[in-house]
Coordinates of C-alpha atoms in Angstrom, one line a residue:
M245 CA 8.8 17.4 5.5
G246 CA 9.9 14.4 3.4
N247 CA 8.2 12.0 5.8
Y248 CA 4.8 13.7 5.1
K249 CA 5.1 13.6 1.3
P250 CA 3.6 10.1 0.9
V251 CA 0.8 11.1 3.2
L252 CA 0.1 14.3 1.3
C253 CA 0.4 12.4 -2.0
M254 CA -2.2 9.7 -0.9
V255 CA -4.6 12.4 0.4
M256 CA -4.4 14.2 -2.9
L257 CA -4.8 11.0 -4.9
Q258 CA -8.0 10.1 -2.9
G259 CA -9.3 13.6 -3.5
L260 CA -8.7 13.0 -7.2
Y261 CA -10.7 9.7 -7.1
A262 CA -13.5 11.5 -5.3
G263 CA -13.6 14.2 -7.9
L264 CA -13.6 11.5 -10.6
A265 CA -16.7 9.8 -9.1
L266 CA -18.5 13.2 -8.7
F267 CA -17.7 14.7 -12.1
T268 CA -18.4 11.4 -13.9
K269 CA -21.7 11.0 -12.1
A270 CA -22.8 14.5 -13.1
A271 CA -21.8 13.8 -16.7
L272 CA -23.7 10.5 -16.8
M273 CA -26.8 12.1 -15.3
R274 CA -26.9 14.4 -18.3
G275 CA -27.3 11.3 -20.5
M276 CA -23.7 10.6 -21.5
S277 CA -23.0 6.9 -22.4
P278 CA -20.7 5.2 -19.9
R279 CA -19.1 3.3 -22.8
V280 CA -18.4 6.4 -24.8
F281 CA -17.0 8.1 -21.7
M282 CA -14.6 5.2 -21.2
V283 CA -13.3 5.6 -24.8
Y284 CA -12.6 9.3 -24.4
R285 CA -11.0 8.8 -21.0
Q286 CA -8.6 6.2 -22.4
I287 CA -7.7 8.4 -25.4
V288 CA -6.8 11.3 -23.1
A289 CA -4.8 9.0 -20.8
T290 CA -2.9 7.4 -23.7
L291 CA -2.1 10.8 -25.3
L292 CA -0.8 12.1 -22.0
L293 CA 1.4 9.0 -21.2
A294 CA 2.8 8.5 -24.7
P295 CA 5.3 11.5 -24.8
L296 CA 6.4 11.0 -21.2
V297 CA 7.0 7.3 -21.6
S298 CA 8.8 7.8 -24.9
L299 CA 11.1 10.4 -23.4
S300 CA 11.8 8.1 -20.4
R301 CA 12.7 5.2 -22.6
W302 CA 14.8 7.3 -24.9
K303 CA 17.0 8.2 -22.0
K304 CA 17.4 4.5 -20.9
P305 CA 20.4 2.7 -22.3
N306 CA 19.0 -0.8 -21.9
K307 CA 15.4 -0.9 -23.1
V308 CA 13.3 -3.9 -22.2
S309 CA 11.1 -5.5 -24.9
L310 CA 7.8 -7.2 -24.2
G311 CA 8.0 -10.3 -26.4
L312 CA 5.0 -12.3 -27.5
K313 CA 4.1 -13.7 -24.1
G314 CA 4.4 -10.2 -22.4
F315 CA 2.2 -8.7 -25.1
A316 CA -0.4 -11.4 -24.6
L317 CA -0.5 -10.9 -20.9
I318 CA -0.8 -7.1 -21.3
F319 CA -3.6 -7.5 -23.8
L320 CA -5.5 -9.8 -21.4
N321 CA -4.9 -7.5 -18.5
A322 CA -6.0 -4.5 -20.5
L323 CA -9.2 -6.4 -21.5
I324 CA -10.2 -7.4 -18.0
G325 CA -8.3 -5.0 -15.7
I326 CA -9.0 -1.8 -17.6
T327 CA -11.7 -2.2 -20.3
A328 CA -14.1 -4.5 -18.3
N329 CA -13.1 -2.9 -15.0
H330 CA -13.9 0.7 -15.9
N331 CA -16.9 0.0 -18.1
A332 CA -18.4 -1.9 -15.1
F333 CA -17.5 1.0 -12.8
F334 CA -19.0 3.7 -14.9
Q335 CA -22.1 1.7 -15.5
G336 CA -22.4 1.0 -11.8
L337 CA -21.8 4.6 -11.0
K338 CA -24.6 5.6 -13.4
L339 CA -27.1 3.2 -11.8
S340 CA -26.2 3.9 -8.2
S341 CA -24.5 7.0 -6.7
S342 CA -21.1 8.5 -6.4
S343 CA -20.9 7.7 -2.7
I344 CA -21.9 4.1 -3.1
S345 CA -19.4 3.6 -5.9
T346 CA -16.5 4.8 -3.9
A347 CA -17.6 2.7 -0.9
M348 CA -17.9 -0.4 -3.0
V349 CA -14.4 0.0 -4.4
N350 CA -13.1 -0.7 -0.8
L351 CA -14.0 -4.3 -1.5
M352 CA -11.0 -4.6 -3.8
P353 CA -8.4 -5.5 -1.1
A354 CA -10.6 -8.3 0.3
I355 CA -11.4 -9.7 -3.2
T356 CA -7.7 -9.6 -4.1
F357 CA -7.0 -11.5 -0.9
V358 CA -9.5 -14.2 -1.8
M359 CA -8.3 -14.5 -5.4
A360 CA -4.6 -14.6 -4.4
S361 CA -5.4 -17.3 -1.8
L362 CA -7.2 -19.4 -4.4
I363 CA -4.2 -19.4 -6.8
G364 CA -1.6 -19.8 -4.0
L365 CA -0.1 -16.3 -3.9
E366 CA -1.5 -15.7 -0.4
K367 CA -1.2 -18.1 2.5
V368 CA -4.0 -18.4 5.1
N369 CA -3.2 -19.7 8.6
V370 CA -6.5 -20.3 10.3
G371 CA -4.7 -21.1 13.5
S372 CA -3.2 -17.6 14.0
L373 CA -4.9 -14.4 14.9
R374 CA -3.5 -12.8 11.7
G375 CA -5.2 -15.4 9.5
I376 CA -8.5 -15.2 11.4
A377 CA -8.4 -11.4 11.0
K378 CA -8.0 -11.6 7.3
I379 CA -10.9 -14.1 7.0
I380 CA -13.2 -12.1 9.3
G381 CA -12.3 -8.8 7.5
T382 CA -13.1 -10.3 4.1
I383 CA -16.5 -11.6 5.3
M384 CA -17.3 -8.1 6.7
C385 CA -16.4 -6.5 3.4
I386 CA -18.5 -8.8 1.4
G387 CA -21.4 -8.6 3.9
G388 CA -21.2 -4.8 3.9
A389 CA -21.4 -4.7 0.1
I390 CA -24.5 -7.0 0.2
V391 CA -26.2 -4.7 2.7
M392 CA -25.4 -1.7 0.5
G393 CA -27.0 -3.4 -2.5
L394 CA -30.1 -5.0 -0.8
V395 CA -30.9 -2.7 2.1
K396 CA -32.0 0.9 1.8
G397 CA -33.9 1.7 4.9
P398 CA -35.0 5.2 5.9
T399 CA -33.4 8.3 4.2
L400 CA -30.9 10.1 6.5
L401 CA -30.3 13.1 4.2
N402 CA -32.0 14.6 1.1
S403 CA -35.4 12.9 1.2
P404 CA -37.1 12.2 -2.1
Q405 CA -39.6 15.1 -1.4
S406 CA -36.8 17.6 -1.0
S407 CA -34.3 16.4 -3.6
S408 CA -34.5 16.3 -7.3
S409 CA -36.1 13.3 -9.0
S410 CA -32.9 12.4 -10.8
S411 CA -31.1 11.7 -7.6
S412 CA -33.7 9.1 -6.4
I413 CA -32.4 5.6 -7.1
A414 CA -34.8 2.8 -7.9
P415 CA -34.3 -0.4 -5.9
Q416 CA -33.6 -2.5 -9.0
N417 CA -31.1 0.1 -10.3
L418 CA -29.3 0.2 -7.0
L419 CA -29.0 -3.6 -6.9
L420 CA -27.8 -3.8 -10.5
G421 CA -25.4 -0.9 -9.9
C422 CA -23.9 -2.6 -6.9
L423 CA -23.5 -5.8 -9.0
F424 CA -21.6 -3.8 -11.7
L425 CA -19.4 -2.3 -9.0
F426 CA -18.7 -5.8 -7.6
I427 CA -17.6 -6.9 -11.0
C428 CA -15.4 -3.8 -11.3
C429 CA -13.7 -4.8 -8.0
C430 CA -13.1 -8.4 -9.3
C431 CA -11.6 -7.1 -12.5
W432 CA -9.4 -4.6 -10.6
S433 CA -8.2 -7.4 -8.3
F434 CA -7.3 -9.4 -11.4
W435 CA -5.3 -6.4 -12.7
I436 CA -3.3 -6.3 -9.5
I437 CA -2.5 -10.0 -9.4
M438 CA -1.5 -9.9 -13.1
Q439 CA 1.2 -7.3 -12.3
V440 CA 3.3 -10.1 -10.8
P441 CA 3.9 -12.1 -14.1
I442 CA 4.0 -8.9 -16.2
S443 CA 6.6 -7.2 -14.0
T444 CA 8.7 -10.4 -14.2
I445 CA 8.7 -10.3 -18.0
C446 CA 9.0 -6.5 -18.3
P447 CA 10.0 -4.5 -15.2
D448 CA 9.5 -1.2 -17.0
H449 CA 6.1 -0.3 -15.4
S450 CA 5.5 2.9 -17.3
Y451 CA 6.1 1.2 -20.6
T452 CA 3.6 -1.7 -19.8
T453 CA 1.1 0.9 -18.5
L454 CA 1.2 2.8 -21.8
W455 CA 0.6 -0.4 -23.8
M456 CA -2.3 -1.3 -21.5
C457 CA -3.8 2.1 -21.9
F458 CA -3.4 2.0 -25.7
L459 CA -4.9 -1.5 -26.0
A460 CA -7.7 -0.6 -23.6
T461 CA -8.5 2.4 -25.9
I462 CA -9.0 0.1 -28.9
Q463 CA -10.9 -2.5 -26.9
S464 CA -13.2 0.1 -25.3
A465 CA -13.9 1.7 -28.7
I466 CA -14.8 -1.7 -30.2
F467 CA -17.1 -2.4 -27.3
A468 CA -18.8 1.0 -27.4
V469 CA -19.3 0.9 -31.2
S470 CA -20.9 -2.6 -30.9
I471 CA -23.3 -1.4 -28.2
D472 CA -24.0 2.2 -29.3
H473 CA -23.5 1.9 -33.1
T474 CA -27.0 3.0 -33.8
K475 CA -26.7 6.1 -31.6
S476 CA -24.4 8.5 -33.3
E477 CA -25.4 11.3 -31.0
A478 CA -24.0 9.3 -28.1
W479 CA -20.5 10.2 -29.3
L480 CA -21.1 14.0 -29.3
L481 CA -19.9 16.0 -26.3
T482 CA -22.6 18.6 -26.0
S483 CA -21.5 20.5 -22.9
H484 CA -18.5 21.8 -21.1
L485 CA -19.2 19.3 -18.2
E486 CA -18.9 16.3 -20.5
I487 CA -15.7 17.6 -22.1
G488 CA -14.2 18.5 -18.8
S489 CA -15.2 15.2 -17.2
C490 CA -13.5 13.2 -20.0
I491 CA -10.3 15.3 -19.8
Y492 CA -10.3 15.1 -16.0
A493 CA -10.8 11.3 -16.0
G494 CA -7.9 10.9 -18.5
I495 CA -5.6 13.1 -16.3
V496 CA -6.5 11.1 -13.2
A497 CA -5.9 7.8 -15.1
S498 CA -2.4 8.9 -16.1
L499 CA -1.5 10.4 -12.7
S500 CA -2.8 7.7 -10.4
F501 CA -0.4 5.1 -11.6
T502 CA 2.7 7.3 -11.1
L503 CA 1.6 8.5 -7.6
Q504 CA 0.4 5.1 -6.4
T505 CA 3.6 3.4 -7.5
W506 CA 5.8 6.0 -5.8
C507 CA 3.8 5.8 -2.5
V508 CA 4.0 2.0 -2.5
S509 CA 7.8 2.2 -3.1
Q510 CA 8.2 4.6 -0.2
R511 CA 5.8 3.1 2.4
G512 CA 4.6 -0.2 1.0
P513 CA 1.2 -1.5 -0.3
V514 CA -0.5 -1.6 3.1
F515 CA 0.1 2.2 3.6
S516 CA -1.4 2.9 0.2
A517 CA -4.5 0.8 0.8
I518 CA -5.2 2.4 4.2
F519 CA -6.2 5.7 2.5
N520 CA -8.9 4.1 0.2
P521 CA -11.9 4.9 2.5
L522 CA -10.9 8.6 2.4
A523 CA -12.3 8.9 -1.1
T524 CA -15.6 7.5 0.2
V525 CA -15.8 10.1 3.0
I526 CA -15.0 13.0 0.7
T527 CA -17.4 11.8 -2.0
T528 CA -20.3 11.3 0.5
I529 CA -19.9 14.7 2.0
I530 CA -19.8 16.5 -1.3
A531 CA -22.5 14.4 -3.0
T532 CA -25.0 14.9 -0.2
S533 CA -24.2 18.6 0.3
F534 CA -24.0 19.8 -3.3
L535 CA -25.4 17.1 -5.6
H536 CA -28.3 16.3 -3.3
E537 CA -27.8 12.6 -3.4
E538 CA -30.0 10.6 -1.0
L539 CA -28.1 8.9 1.8
Y540 CA -29.9 5.8 3.2
I541 CA -29.2 4.1 6.5
G542 CA -28.6 0.8 4.7
S543 CA -25.9 2.4 2.5
L544 CA -24.3 4.1 5.5
I545 CA -24.2 0.9 7.6
G546 CA -23.0 -1.2 4.7
G547 CA -20.3 1.4 3.8
F548 CA -19.0 1.5 7.4
T549 CA -18.9 -2.3 7.5
V550 CA -16.9 -2.4 4.3
I551 CA -14.4 0.1 5.7
I552 CA -14.0 -1.7 9.0
G553 CA -13.6 -5.0 7.2
L554 CA -10.9 -3.4 5.0
Y555 CA -8.9 -2.3 8.0
V556 CA -9.2 -5.7 9.7
V557 CA -7.8 -7.3 6.5
L558 CA -5.0 -4.8 6.3
W559 CA -4.2 -5.3 10.0
G560 CA -3.9 -9.0 9.5
K561 CA -1.8 -8.6 6.4
A562 CA 0.5 -6.0 8.1
K563 CA 1.1 -8.3 11.1
E564 CA 1.8 -11.2 8.7
T565 CA 4.3 -9.1 6.8
N566 CA 6.1 -8.0 10.0
K567 CA 6.3 -11.6 11.1
V568 CA 7.9 -12.7 7.8
Q569 CA 10.4 -9.8 8.0
E570 CA 11.3 -10.8 11.5
L571 CA 11.9 -14.4 10.5
K572 CA 14.1 -13.2 7.6
H573 CA 16.1 -10.9 9.8
H574 CA 16.6 -13.8 12.3
D575 CA 17.8 -16.1 9.6
Q576 CA 20.2 -13.6 8.2
R577 CA 21.9 -12.9 11.6
P578 CA 25.3 -14.5 11.9
N579 CA 25.6 -17.5 14.2
T580 CA 27.6 -16.8 17.3

């Protein structure tokens, strides 16, 4: 049973992500501000993490401090990787749909590959099948995202005549929503890459995560006040759906780091990334069945292209990792 625990954990995590997109979309459709939602989400996540991290550090004999450089990196990562990331995601979710938002998030591994290649953390060998696969997969992911944003085509499910007017997405809103979601993926990729220098300075991941959540709470509050300062009613939670969505989002934010980190430590990052499209499938099924979201052929083709491109990138990365491990094993063998 122990061998299936990472699989069950990742399936549960993708289900939580799908629920986050669905509940958040429902709350935003009722008029809730995405910026205010982000503030409440961060408050809940910080309050949940604070006692757990404090207890964990209290039991550790050797506590690692951040230092000025570590604090500066965490502040920057919180600003771009959490505050800008999730504000862009929730705004994109409001302007598009829950199924499109979870499909666009699958761009993140390809964008991370491009960013890591530009700064030298990822090597690209265009003369090998592995390198070509990563390049082709990245192009497919980006092309699929463009199709989702620019091409609608005929409606496959829930036509505008049979669905509610609130579920119909205007073309300009769809394009703008996809743009926000693309920005979200870029910010998320930045967050992942920044974990390398932050982990070097402070290897206590739970401690750095708590600091990032706390700083993101302050940053999100300043951003929300600067935008919605004249709308005092925007800060009022007027329904059980809005309150429940904020609490649920905070719980997911605090749980996802722990579960994701454990799965990566057990099976590696490739295993973890493979499950990303599952959230898209779950969200699309529920959204079209119960929330009556329209499903366009352009969004479907683009989503499938993104998912296929993701697996092509992951295949190339997995083959490259296996090759590196084989070379290391060969170099470590004693000479006879």
